JSON list of C-alpha atoms in Angstrom, two decimals:
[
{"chain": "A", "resi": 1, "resn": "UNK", "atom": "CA", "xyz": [44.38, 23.48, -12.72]},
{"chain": "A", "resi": 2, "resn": "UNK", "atom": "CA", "xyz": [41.85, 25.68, -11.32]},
{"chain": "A", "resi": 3, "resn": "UNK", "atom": "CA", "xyz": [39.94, 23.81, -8.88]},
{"chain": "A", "resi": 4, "resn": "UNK", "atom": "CA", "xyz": [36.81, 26.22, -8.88]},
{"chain": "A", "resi": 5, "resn": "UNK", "atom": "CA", "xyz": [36.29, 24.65, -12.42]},
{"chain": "A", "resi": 6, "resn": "UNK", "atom": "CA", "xyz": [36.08, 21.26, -11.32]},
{"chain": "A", "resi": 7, "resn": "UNK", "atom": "CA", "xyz": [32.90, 19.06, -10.96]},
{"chain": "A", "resi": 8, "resn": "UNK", "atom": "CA", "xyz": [32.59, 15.66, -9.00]},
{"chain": "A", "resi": 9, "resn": "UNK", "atom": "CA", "xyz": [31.25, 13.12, -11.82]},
{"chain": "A", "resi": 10, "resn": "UNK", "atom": "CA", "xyz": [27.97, 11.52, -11.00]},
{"chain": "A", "resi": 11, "resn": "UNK", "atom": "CA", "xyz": [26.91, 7.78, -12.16]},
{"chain": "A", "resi": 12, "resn": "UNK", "atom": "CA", "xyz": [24.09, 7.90, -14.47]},
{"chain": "A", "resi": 13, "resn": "UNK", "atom": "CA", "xyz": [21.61, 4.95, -15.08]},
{"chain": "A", "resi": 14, "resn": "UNK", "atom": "CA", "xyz": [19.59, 5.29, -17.66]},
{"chain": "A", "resi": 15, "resn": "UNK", "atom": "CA", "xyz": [16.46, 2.59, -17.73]},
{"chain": "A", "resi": 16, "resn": "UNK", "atom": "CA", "xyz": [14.39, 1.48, -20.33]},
{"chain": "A", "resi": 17, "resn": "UNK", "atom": "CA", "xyz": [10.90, 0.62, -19.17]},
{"chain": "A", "resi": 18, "resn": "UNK", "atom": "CA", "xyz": [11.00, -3.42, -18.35]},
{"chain": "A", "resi": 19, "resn": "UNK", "atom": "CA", "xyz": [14.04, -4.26, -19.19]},
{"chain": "A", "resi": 20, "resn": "UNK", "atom": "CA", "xyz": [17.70, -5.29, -17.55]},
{"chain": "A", "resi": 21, "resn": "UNK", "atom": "CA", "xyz": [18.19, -2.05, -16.90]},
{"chain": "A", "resi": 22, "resn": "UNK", "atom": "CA", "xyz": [16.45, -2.65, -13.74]},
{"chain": "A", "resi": 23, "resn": "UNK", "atom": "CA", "xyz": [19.78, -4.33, -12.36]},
{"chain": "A", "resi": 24, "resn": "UNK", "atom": "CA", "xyz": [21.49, -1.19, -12.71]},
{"chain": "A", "resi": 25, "resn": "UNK", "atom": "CA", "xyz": [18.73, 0.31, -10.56]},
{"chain": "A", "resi": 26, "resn": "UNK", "atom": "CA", "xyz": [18.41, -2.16, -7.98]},
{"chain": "A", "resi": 27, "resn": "UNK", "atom": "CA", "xyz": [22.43, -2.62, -7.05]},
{"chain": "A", "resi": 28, "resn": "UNK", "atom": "CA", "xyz": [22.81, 1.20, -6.64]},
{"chain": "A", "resi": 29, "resn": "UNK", "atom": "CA", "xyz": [19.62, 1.27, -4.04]},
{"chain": "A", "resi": 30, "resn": "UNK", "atom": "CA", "xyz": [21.84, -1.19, -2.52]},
{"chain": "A", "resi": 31, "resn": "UNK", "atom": "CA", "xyz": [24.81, 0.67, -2.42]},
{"chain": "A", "resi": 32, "resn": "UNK", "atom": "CA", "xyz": [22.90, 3.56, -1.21]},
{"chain": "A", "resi": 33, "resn": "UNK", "atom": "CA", "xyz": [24.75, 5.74, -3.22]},
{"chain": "A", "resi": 34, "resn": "UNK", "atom": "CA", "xyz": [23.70, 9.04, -4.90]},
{"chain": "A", "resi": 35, "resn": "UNK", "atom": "CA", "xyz": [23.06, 8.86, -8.67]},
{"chain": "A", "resi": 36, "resn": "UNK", "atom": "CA", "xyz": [21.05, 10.31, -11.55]},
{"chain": "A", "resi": 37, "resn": "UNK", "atom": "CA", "xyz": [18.15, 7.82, -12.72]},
{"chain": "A", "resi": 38, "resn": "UNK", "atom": "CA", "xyz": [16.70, 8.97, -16.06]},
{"chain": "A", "resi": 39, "resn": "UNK", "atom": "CA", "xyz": [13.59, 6.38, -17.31]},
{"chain": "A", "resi": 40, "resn": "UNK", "atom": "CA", "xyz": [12.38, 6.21, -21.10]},
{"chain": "A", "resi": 41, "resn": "UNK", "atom": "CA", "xyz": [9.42, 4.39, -22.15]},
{"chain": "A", "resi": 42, "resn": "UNK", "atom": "CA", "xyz": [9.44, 1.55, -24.82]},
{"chain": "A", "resi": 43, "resn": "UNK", "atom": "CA", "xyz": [8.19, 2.74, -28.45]},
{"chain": "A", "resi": 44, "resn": "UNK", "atom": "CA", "xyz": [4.00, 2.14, -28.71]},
{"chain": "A", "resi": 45, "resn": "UNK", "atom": "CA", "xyz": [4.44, 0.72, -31.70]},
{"chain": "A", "resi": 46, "resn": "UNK", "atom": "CA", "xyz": [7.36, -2.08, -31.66]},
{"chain": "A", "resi": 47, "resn": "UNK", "atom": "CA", "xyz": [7.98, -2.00, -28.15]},
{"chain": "A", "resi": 48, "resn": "UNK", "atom": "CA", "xyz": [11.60, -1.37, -28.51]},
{"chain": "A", "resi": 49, "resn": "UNK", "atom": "CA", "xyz": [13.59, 0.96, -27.21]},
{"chain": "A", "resi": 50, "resn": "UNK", "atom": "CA", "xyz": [13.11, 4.71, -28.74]},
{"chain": "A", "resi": 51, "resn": "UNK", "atom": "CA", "xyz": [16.03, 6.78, -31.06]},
{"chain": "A", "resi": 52, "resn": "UNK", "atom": "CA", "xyz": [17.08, 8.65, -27.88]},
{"chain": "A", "resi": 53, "resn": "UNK", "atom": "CA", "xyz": [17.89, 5.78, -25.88]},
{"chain": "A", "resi": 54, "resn": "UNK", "atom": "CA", "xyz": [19.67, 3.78, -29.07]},
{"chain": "A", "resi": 55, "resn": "UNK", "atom": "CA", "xyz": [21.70, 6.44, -29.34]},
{"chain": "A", "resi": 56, "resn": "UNK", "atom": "CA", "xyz": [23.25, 6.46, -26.15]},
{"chain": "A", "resi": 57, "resn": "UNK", "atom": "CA", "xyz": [25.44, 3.49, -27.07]},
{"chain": "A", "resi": 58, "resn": "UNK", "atom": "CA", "xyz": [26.72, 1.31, -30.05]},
{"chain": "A", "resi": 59, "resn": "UNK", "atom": "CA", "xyz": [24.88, -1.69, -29.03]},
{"chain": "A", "resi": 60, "resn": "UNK", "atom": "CA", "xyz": [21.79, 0.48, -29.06]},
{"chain": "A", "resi": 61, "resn": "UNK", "atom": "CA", "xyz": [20.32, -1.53, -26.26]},
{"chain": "A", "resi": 62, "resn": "UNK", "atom": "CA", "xyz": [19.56, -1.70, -22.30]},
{"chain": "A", "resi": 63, "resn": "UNK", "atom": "CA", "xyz": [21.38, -1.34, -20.25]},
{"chain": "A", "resi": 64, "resn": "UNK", "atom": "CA", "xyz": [23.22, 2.00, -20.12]},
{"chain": "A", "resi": 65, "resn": "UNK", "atom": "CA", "xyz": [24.98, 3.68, -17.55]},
{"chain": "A", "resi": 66, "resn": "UNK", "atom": "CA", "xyz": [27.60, 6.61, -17.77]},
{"chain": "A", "resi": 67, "resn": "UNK", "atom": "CA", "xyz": [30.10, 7.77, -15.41]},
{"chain": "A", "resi": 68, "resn": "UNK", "atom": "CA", "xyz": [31.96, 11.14, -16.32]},
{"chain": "A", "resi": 69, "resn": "UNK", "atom": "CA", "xyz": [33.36, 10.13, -20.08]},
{"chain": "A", "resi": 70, "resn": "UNK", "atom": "CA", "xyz": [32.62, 6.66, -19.91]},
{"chain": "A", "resi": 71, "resn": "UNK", "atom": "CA", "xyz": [29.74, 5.14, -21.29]},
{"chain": "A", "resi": 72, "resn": "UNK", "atom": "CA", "xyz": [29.17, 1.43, -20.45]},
{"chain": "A", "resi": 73, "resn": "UNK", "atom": "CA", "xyz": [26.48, -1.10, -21.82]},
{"chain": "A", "resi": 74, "resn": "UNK", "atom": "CA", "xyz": [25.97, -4.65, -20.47]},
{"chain": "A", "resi": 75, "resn": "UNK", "atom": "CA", "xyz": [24.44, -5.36, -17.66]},
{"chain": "A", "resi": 76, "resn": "UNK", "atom": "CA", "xyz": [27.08, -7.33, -15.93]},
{"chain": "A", "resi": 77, "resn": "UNK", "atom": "CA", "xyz": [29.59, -5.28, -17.05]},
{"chain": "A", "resi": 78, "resn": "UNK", "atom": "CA", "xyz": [27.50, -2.45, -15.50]},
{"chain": "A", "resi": 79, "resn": "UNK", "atom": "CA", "xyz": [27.18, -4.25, -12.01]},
{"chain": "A", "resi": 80, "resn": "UNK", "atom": "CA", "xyz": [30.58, -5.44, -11.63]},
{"chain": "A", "resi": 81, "resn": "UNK", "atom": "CA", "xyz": [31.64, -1.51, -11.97]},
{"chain": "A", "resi": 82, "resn": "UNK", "atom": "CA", "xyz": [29.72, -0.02, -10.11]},
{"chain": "A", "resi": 83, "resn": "UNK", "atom": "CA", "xyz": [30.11, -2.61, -7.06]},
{"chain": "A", "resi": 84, "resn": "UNK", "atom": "CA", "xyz": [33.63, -2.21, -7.59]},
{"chain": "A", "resi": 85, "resn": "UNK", "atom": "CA", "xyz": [33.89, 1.34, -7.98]},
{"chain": "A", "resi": 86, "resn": "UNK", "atom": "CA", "xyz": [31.30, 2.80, -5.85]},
{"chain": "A", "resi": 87, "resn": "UNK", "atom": "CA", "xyz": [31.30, -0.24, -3.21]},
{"chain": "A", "resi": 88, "resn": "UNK", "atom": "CA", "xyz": [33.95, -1.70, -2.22]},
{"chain": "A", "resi": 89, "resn": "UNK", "atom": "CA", "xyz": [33.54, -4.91, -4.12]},
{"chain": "A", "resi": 90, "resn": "UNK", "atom": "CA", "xyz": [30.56, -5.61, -1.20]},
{"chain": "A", "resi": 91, "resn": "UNK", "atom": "CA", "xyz": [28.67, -8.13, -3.78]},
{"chain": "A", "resi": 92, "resn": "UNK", "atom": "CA", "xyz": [31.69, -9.50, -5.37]},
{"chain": "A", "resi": 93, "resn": "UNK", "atom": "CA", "xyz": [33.57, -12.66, -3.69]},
{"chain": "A", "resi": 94, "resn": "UNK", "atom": "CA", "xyz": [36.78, -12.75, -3.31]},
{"chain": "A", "resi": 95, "resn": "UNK", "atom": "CA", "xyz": [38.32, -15.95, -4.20]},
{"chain": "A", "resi": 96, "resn": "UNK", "atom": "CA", "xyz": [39.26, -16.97, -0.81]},
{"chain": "A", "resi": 97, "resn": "UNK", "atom": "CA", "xyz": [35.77, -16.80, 0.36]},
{"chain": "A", "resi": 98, "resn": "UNK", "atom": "CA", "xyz": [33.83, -20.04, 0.46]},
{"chain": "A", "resi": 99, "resn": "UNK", "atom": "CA", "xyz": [31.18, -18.80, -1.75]},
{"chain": "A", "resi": 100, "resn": "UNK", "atom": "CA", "xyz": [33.40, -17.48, -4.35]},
{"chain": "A", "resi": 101, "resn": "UNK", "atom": "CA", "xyz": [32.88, -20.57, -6.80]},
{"chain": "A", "resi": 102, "resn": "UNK", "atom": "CA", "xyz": [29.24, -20.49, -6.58]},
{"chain": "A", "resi": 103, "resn": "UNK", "atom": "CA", "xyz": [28.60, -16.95, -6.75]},
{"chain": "A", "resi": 104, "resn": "UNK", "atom": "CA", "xyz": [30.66, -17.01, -10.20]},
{"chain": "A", "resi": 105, "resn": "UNK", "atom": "CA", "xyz": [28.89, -19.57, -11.73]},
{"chain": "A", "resi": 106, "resn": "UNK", "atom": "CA", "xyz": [25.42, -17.87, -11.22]},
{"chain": "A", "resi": 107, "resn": "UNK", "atom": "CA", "xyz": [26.49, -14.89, -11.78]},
{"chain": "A", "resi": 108, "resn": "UNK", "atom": "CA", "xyz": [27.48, -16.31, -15.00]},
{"chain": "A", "resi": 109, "resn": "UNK", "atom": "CA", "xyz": [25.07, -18.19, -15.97]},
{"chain": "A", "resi": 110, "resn": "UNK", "atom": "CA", "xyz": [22.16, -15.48, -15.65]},
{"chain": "A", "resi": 111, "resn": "UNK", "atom": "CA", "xyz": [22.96, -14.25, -19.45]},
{"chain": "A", "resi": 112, "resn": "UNK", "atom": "CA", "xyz": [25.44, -16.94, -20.49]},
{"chain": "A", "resi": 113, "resn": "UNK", "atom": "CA", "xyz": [22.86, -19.78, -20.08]},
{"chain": "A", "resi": 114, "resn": "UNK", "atom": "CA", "xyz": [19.47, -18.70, -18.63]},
{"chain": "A", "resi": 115, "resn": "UNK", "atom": "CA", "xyz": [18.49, -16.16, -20.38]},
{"chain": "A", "resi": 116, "resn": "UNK", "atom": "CA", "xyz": [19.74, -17.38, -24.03]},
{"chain": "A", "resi": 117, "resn": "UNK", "atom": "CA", "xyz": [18.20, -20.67, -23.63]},
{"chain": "A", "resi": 118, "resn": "UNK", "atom": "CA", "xyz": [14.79, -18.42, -23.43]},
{"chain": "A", "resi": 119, "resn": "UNK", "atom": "CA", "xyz": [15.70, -16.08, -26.08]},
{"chain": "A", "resi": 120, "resn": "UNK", "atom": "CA", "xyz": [16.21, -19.14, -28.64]},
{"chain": "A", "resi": 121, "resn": "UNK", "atom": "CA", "xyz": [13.14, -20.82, -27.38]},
{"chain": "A", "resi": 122, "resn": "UNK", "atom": "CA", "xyz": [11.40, -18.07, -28.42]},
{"chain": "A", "resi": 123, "resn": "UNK", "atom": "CA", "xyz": [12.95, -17.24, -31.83]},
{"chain": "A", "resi": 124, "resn": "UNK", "atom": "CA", "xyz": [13.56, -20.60, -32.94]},
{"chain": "A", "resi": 125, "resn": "UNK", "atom": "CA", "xyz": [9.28, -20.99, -31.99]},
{"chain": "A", "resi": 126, "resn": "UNK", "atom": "CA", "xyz": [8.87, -17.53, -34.14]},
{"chain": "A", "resi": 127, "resn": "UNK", "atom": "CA", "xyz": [11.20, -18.92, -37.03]},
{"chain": "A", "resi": 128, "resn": "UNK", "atom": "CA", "xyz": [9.62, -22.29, -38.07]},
{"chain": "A", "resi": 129, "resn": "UNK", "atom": "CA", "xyz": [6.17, -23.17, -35.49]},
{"chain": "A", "resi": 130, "resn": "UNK", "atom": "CA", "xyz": [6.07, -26.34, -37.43]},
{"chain": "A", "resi": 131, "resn": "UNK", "atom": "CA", "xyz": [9.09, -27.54, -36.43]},
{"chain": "A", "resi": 132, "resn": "UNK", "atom": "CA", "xyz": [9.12, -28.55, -32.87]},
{"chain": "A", "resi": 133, "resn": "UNK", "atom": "CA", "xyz": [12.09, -30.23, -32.70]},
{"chain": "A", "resi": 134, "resn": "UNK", "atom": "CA", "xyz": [14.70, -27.49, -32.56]},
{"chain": "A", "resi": 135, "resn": "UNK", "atom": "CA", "xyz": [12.30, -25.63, -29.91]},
{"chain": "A", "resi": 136, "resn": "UNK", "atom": "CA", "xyz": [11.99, -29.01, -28.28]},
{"chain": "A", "resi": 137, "resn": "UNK", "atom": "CA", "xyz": [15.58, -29.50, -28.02]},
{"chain": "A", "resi": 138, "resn": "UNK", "atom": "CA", "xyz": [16.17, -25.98, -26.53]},
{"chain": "A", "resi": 139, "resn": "UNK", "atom": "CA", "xyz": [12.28, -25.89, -24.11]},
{"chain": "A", "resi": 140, "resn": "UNK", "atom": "CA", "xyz": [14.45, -29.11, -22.44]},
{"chain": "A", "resi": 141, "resn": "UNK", "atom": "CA", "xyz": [17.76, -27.33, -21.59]},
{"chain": "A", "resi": 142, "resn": "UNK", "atom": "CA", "xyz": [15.29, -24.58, -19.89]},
{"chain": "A", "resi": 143, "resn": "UNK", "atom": "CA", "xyz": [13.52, -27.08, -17.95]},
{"chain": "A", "resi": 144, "resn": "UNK", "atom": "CA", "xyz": [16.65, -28.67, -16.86]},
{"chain": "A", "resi": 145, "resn": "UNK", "atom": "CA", "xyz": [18.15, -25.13, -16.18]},
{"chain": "A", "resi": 146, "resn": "UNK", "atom": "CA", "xyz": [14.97, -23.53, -14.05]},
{"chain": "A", "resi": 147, "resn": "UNK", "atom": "CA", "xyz": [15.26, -27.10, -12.07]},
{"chain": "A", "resi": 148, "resn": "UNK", "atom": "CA", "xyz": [18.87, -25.88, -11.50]},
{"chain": "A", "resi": 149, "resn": "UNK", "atom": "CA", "xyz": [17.39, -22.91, -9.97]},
{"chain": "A", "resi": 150, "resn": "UNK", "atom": "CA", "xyz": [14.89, -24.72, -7.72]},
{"chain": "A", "resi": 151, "resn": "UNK", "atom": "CA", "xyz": [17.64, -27.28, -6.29]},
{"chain": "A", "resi": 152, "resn": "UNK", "atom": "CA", "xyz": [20.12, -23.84, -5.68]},
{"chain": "A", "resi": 153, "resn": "UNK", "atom": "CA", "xyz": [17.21, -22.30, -3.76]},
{"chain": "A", "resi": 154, "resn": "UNK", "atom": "CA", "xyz": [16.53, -25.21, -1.32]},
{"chain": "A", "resi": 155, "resn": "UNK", "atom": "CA", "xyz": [20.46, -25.23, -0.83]},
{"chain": "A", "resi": 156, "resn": "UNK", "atom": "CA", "xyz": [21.18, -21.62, -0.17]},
{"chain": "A", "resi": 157, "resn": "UNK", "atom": "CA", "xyz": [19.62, -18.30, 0.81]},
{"chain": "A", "resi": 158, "resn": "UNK", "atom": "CA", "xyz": [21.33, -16.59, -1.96]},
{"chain": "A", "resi": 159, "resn": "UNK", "atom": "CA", "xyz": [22.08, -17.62, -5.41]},
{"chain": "A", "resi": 160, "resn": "UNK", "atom": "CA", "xyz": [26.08, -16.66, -4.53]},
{"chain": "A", "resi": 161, "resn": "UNK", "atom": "CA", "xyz": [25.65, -18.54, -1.17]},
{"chain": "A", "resi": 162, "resn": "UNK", "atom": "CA", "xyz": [25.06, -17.22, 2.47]},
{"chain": "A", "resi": 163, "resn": "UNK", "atom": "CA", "xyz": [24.97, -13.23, 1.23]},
{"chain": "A", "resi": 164, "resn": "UNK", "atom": "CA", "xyz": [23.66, -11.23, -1.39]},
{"chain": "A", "resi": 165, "resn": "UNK", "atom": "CA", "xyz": [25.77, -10.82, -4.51]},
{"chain": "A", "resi": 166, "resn": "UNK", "atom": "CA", "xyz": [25.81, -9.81, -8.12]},
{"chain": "A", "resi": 167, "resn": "UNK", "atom": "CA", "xyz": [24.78, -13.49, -8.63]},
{"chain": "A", "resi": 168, "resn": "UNK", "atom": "CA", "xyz": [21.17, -12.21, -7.39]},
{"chain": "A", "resi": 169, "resn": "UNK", "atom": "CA", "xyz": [21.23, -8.79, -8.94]},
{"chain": "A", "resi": 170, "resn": "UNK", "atom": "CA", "xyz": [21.67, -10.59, -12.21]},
{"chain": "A", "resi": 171, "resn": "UNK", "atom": "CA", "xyz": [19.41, -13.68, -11.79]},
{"chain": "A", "resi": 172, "resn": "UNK", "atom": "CA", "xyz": [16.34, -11.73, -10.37]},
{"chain": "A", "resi": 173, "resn": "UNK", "atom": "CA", "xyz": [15.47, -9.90, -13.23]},
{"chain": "A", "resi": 174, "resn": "UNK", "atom": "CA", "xyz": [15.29, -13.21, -14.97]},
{"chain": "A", "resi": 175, "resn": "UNK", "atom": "CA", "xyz": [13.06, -14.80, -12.77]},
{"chain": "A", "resi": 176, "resn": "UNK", "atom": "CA", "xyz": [10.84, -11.90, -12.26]},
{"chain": "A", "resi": 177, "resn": "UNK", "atom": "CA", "xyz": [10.14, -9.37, -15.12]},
{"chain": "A", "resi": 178, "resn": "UNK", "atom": "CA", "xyz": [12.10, -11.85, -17.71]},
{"chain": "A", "resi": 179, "resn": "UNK", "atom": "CA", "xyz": [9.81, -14.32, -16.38]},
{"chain": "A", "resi": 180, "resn": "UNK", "atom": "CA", "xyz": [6.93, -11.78, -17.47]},
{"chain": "A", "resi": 181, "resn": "UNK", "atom": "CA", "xyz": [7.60, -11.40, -20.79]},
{"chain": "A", "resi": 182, "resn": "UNK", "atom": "CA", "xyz": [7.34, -15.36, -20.82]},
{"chain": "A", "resi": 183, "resn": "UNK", "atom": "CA", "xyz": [4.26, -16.86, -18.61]},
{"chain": "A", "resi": 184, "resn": "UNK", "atom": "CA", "xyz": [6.48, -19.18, -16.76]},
{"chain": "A", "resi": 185, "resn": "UNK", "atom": "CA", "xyz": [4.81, -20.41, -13.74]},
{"chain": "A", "resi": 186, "resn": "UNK", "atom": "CA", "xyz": [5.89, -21.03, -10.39]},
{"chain": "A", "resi": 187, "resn": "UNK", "atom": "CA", "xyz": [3.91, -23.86, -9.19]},
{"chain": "A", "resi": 188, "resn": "UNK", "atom": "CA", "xyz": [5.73, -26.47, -8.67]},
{"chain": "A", "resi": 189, "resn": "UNK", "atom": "CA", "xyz": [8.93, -24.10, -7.27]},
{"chain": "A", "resi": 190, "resn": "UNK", "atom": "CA", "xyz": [8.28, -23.64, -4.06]},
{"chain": "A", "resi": 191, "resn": "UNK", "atom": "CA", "xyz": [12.00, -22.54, -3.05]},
{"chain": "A", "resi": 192, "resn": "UNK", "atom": "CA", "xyz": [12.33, -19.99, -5.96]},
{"chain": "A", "resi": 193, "resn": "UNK", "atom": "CA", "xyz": [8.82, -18.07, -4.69]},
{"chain": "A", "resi": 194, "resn": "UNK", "atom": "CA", "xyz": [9.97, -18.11, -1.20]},
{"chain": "A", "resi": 195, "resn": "UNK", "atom": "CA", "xyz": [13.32, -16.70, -2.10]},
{"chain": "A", "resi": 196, "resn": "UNK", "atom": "CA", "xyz": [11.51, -13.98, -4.04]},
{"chain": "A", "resi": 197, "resn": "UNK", "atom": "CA", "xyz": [9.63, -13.29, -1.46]},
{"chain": "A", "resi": 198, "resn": "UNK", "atom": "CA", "xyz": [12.48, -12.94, 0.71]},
{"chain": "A", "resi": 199, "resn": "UNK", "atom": "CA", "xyz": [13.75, -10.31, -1.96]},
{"chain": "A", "resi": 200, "resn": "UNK", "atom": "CA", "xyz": [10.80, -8.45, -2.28]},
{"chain": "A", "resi": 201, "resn": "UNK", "atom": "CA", "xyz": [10.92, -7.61, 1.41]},
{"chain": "A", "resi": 202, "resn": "UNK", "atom": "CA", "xyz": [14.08, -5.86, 0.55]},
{"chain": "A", "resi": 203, "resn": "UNK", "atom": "CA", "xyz": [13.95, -2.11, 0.96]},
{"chain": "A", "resi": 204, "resn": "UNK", "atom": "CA", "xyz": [16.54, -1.61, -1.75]},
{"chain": "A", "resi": 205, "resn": "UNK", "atom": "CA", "xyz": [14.62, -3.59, -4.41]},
{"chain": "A", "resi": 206, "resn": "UNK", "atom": "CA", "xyz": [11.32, -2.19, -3.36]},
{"chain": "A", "resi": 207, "resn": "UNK", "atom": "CA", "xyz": [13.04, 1.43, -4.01]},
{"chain": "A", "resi": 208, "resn": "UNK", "atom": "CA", "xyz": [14.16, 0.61, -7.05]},
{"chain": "A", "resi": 209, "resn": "UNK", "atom": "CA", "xyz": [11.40, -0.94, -8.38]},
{"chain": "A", "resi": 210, "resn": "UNK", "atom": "CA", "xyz": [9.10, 1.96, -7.30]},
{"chain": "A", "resi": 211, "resn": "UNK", "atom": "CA", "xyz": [11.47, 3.74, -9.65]},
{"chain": "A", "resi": 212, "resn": "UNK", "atom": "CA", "xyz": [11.53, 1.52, -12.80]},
{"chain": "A", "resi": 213, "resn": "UNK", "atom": "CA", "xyz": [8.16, 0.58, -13.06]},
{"chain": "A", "resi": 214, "resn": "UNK", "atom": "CA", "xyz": [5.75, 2.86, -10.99]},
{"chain": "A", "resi": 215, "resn": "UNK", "atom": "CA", "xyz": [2.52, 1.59, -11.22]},
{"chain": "A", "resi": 216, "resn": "UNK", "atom": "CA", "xyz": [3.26, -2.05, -11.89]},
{"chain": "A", "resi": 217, "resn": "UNK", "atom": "CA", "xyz": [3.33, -4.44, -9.17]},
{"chain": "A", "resi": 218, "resn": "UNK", "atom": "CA", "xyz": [6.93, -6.96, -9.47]},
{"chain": "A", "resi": 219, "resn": "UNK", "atom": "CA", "xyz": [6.86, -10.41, -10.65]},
{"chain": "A", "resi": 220, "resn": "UNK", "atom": "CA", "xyz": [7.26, -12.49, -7.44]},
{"chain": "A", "resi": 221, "resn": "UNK", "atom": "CA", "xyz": [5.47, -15.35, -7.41]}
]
């Protein structure tokens, strides 16, 4: 093998404009590592994502990342690897830690629970507006779930416990620009705005959000 041919790989993260992409974004400015950021704007007309970015995976949706030959999609499958690969494992428990548990529910629940009890909200309101009591149904397993969220937030610094972890790389974006796309106030959640607060003062996320939505101030509060 000639050497002289070789090139080092480089992670790629390719973000769509307010999306989960953002994770992506945010974990590497963590890491501090050294990667390629490329940004594409949502279609004017739909709002979806455009051809170019579809086309960088099957699932034709945010997030992407690539590394060498390998092109991954899902955002938690895109944090786990790169905090494993590029760092150690720094925002991933290990089971003998005391956190371990908690950070794996969270992390978890972001897209298991949280975030597709607000999708179906939505579409089931979309589907039938005259029949509340589907929406109903699902509008009370949200409450019950961004409750959840206030309770962790009085317990713990962190979603994953005592320390940052992928548990809060996931669960910000829902909270924050997810939270955007719905008009979910924060009134009567006075833990959840102090802990984004606490995460806004967070050189890392302010980098990263500098990158992913320039202009646009972050959802924290």
């Amino acid at each position: 093998m000639d050497l002289n041919l070789w090139e080092p790989t480089m992670l790629t993260v390719h973000h769509l404009g307010i999306s989960q992409s953002e994770r992506a974004v945010w974990l590497c400015e963590e890491l501090g590592l050294d990667y390629k950021f490329k940004r594409y704007d949502r279609r004017a007309d739909n709002r979806l994502a455009p051809d170019e970015y579809k086309a960088l995976h099957p699932a034709g949706m945010a997030p992407v990342v690539e590394d060498g030959d390998l092109v991954l999609a899902e955002s938690g499958a895109i944090c786990e690897y790169i905090d494993r690969k590029y760092g150690g494992a720094k925002h991933c428990l290990d089971v003998d830690h005391p956190d371990f548990a908690d950070h794996l529910f969270w992390f978890h629940f972001t897209n298991g629970t949280f975030m597709t009890n607000g999708m179906m909200q939505l579409m089931l309101a979309m589907a039938d507006p005259q029949n509340d009591m589907p929406t109903g149904f699902v509008a009370d397993r949200t409450a019950k779930a961004w409750d959840m969220v206030e309770k962790r937030l009085g317990e713990a610094e962190f979603f994953g416990g005592s320390q940052l972890t992928l548990a809060d790389i996931m669960m910000v974006y829902c909270i924050t620009t997810g939270r955007m796309m719905r008009q979910v106030p924060l009134d009567d959640k006075p833990n959840t705005v102090a802990y984004l607060q606490r995460i806004g003062q967070r050189e890392a996320y302010q980098r990263a959000w500098a990158k992913c939505e320039p202009g646009i101030e972050p959802n924290l509060a």
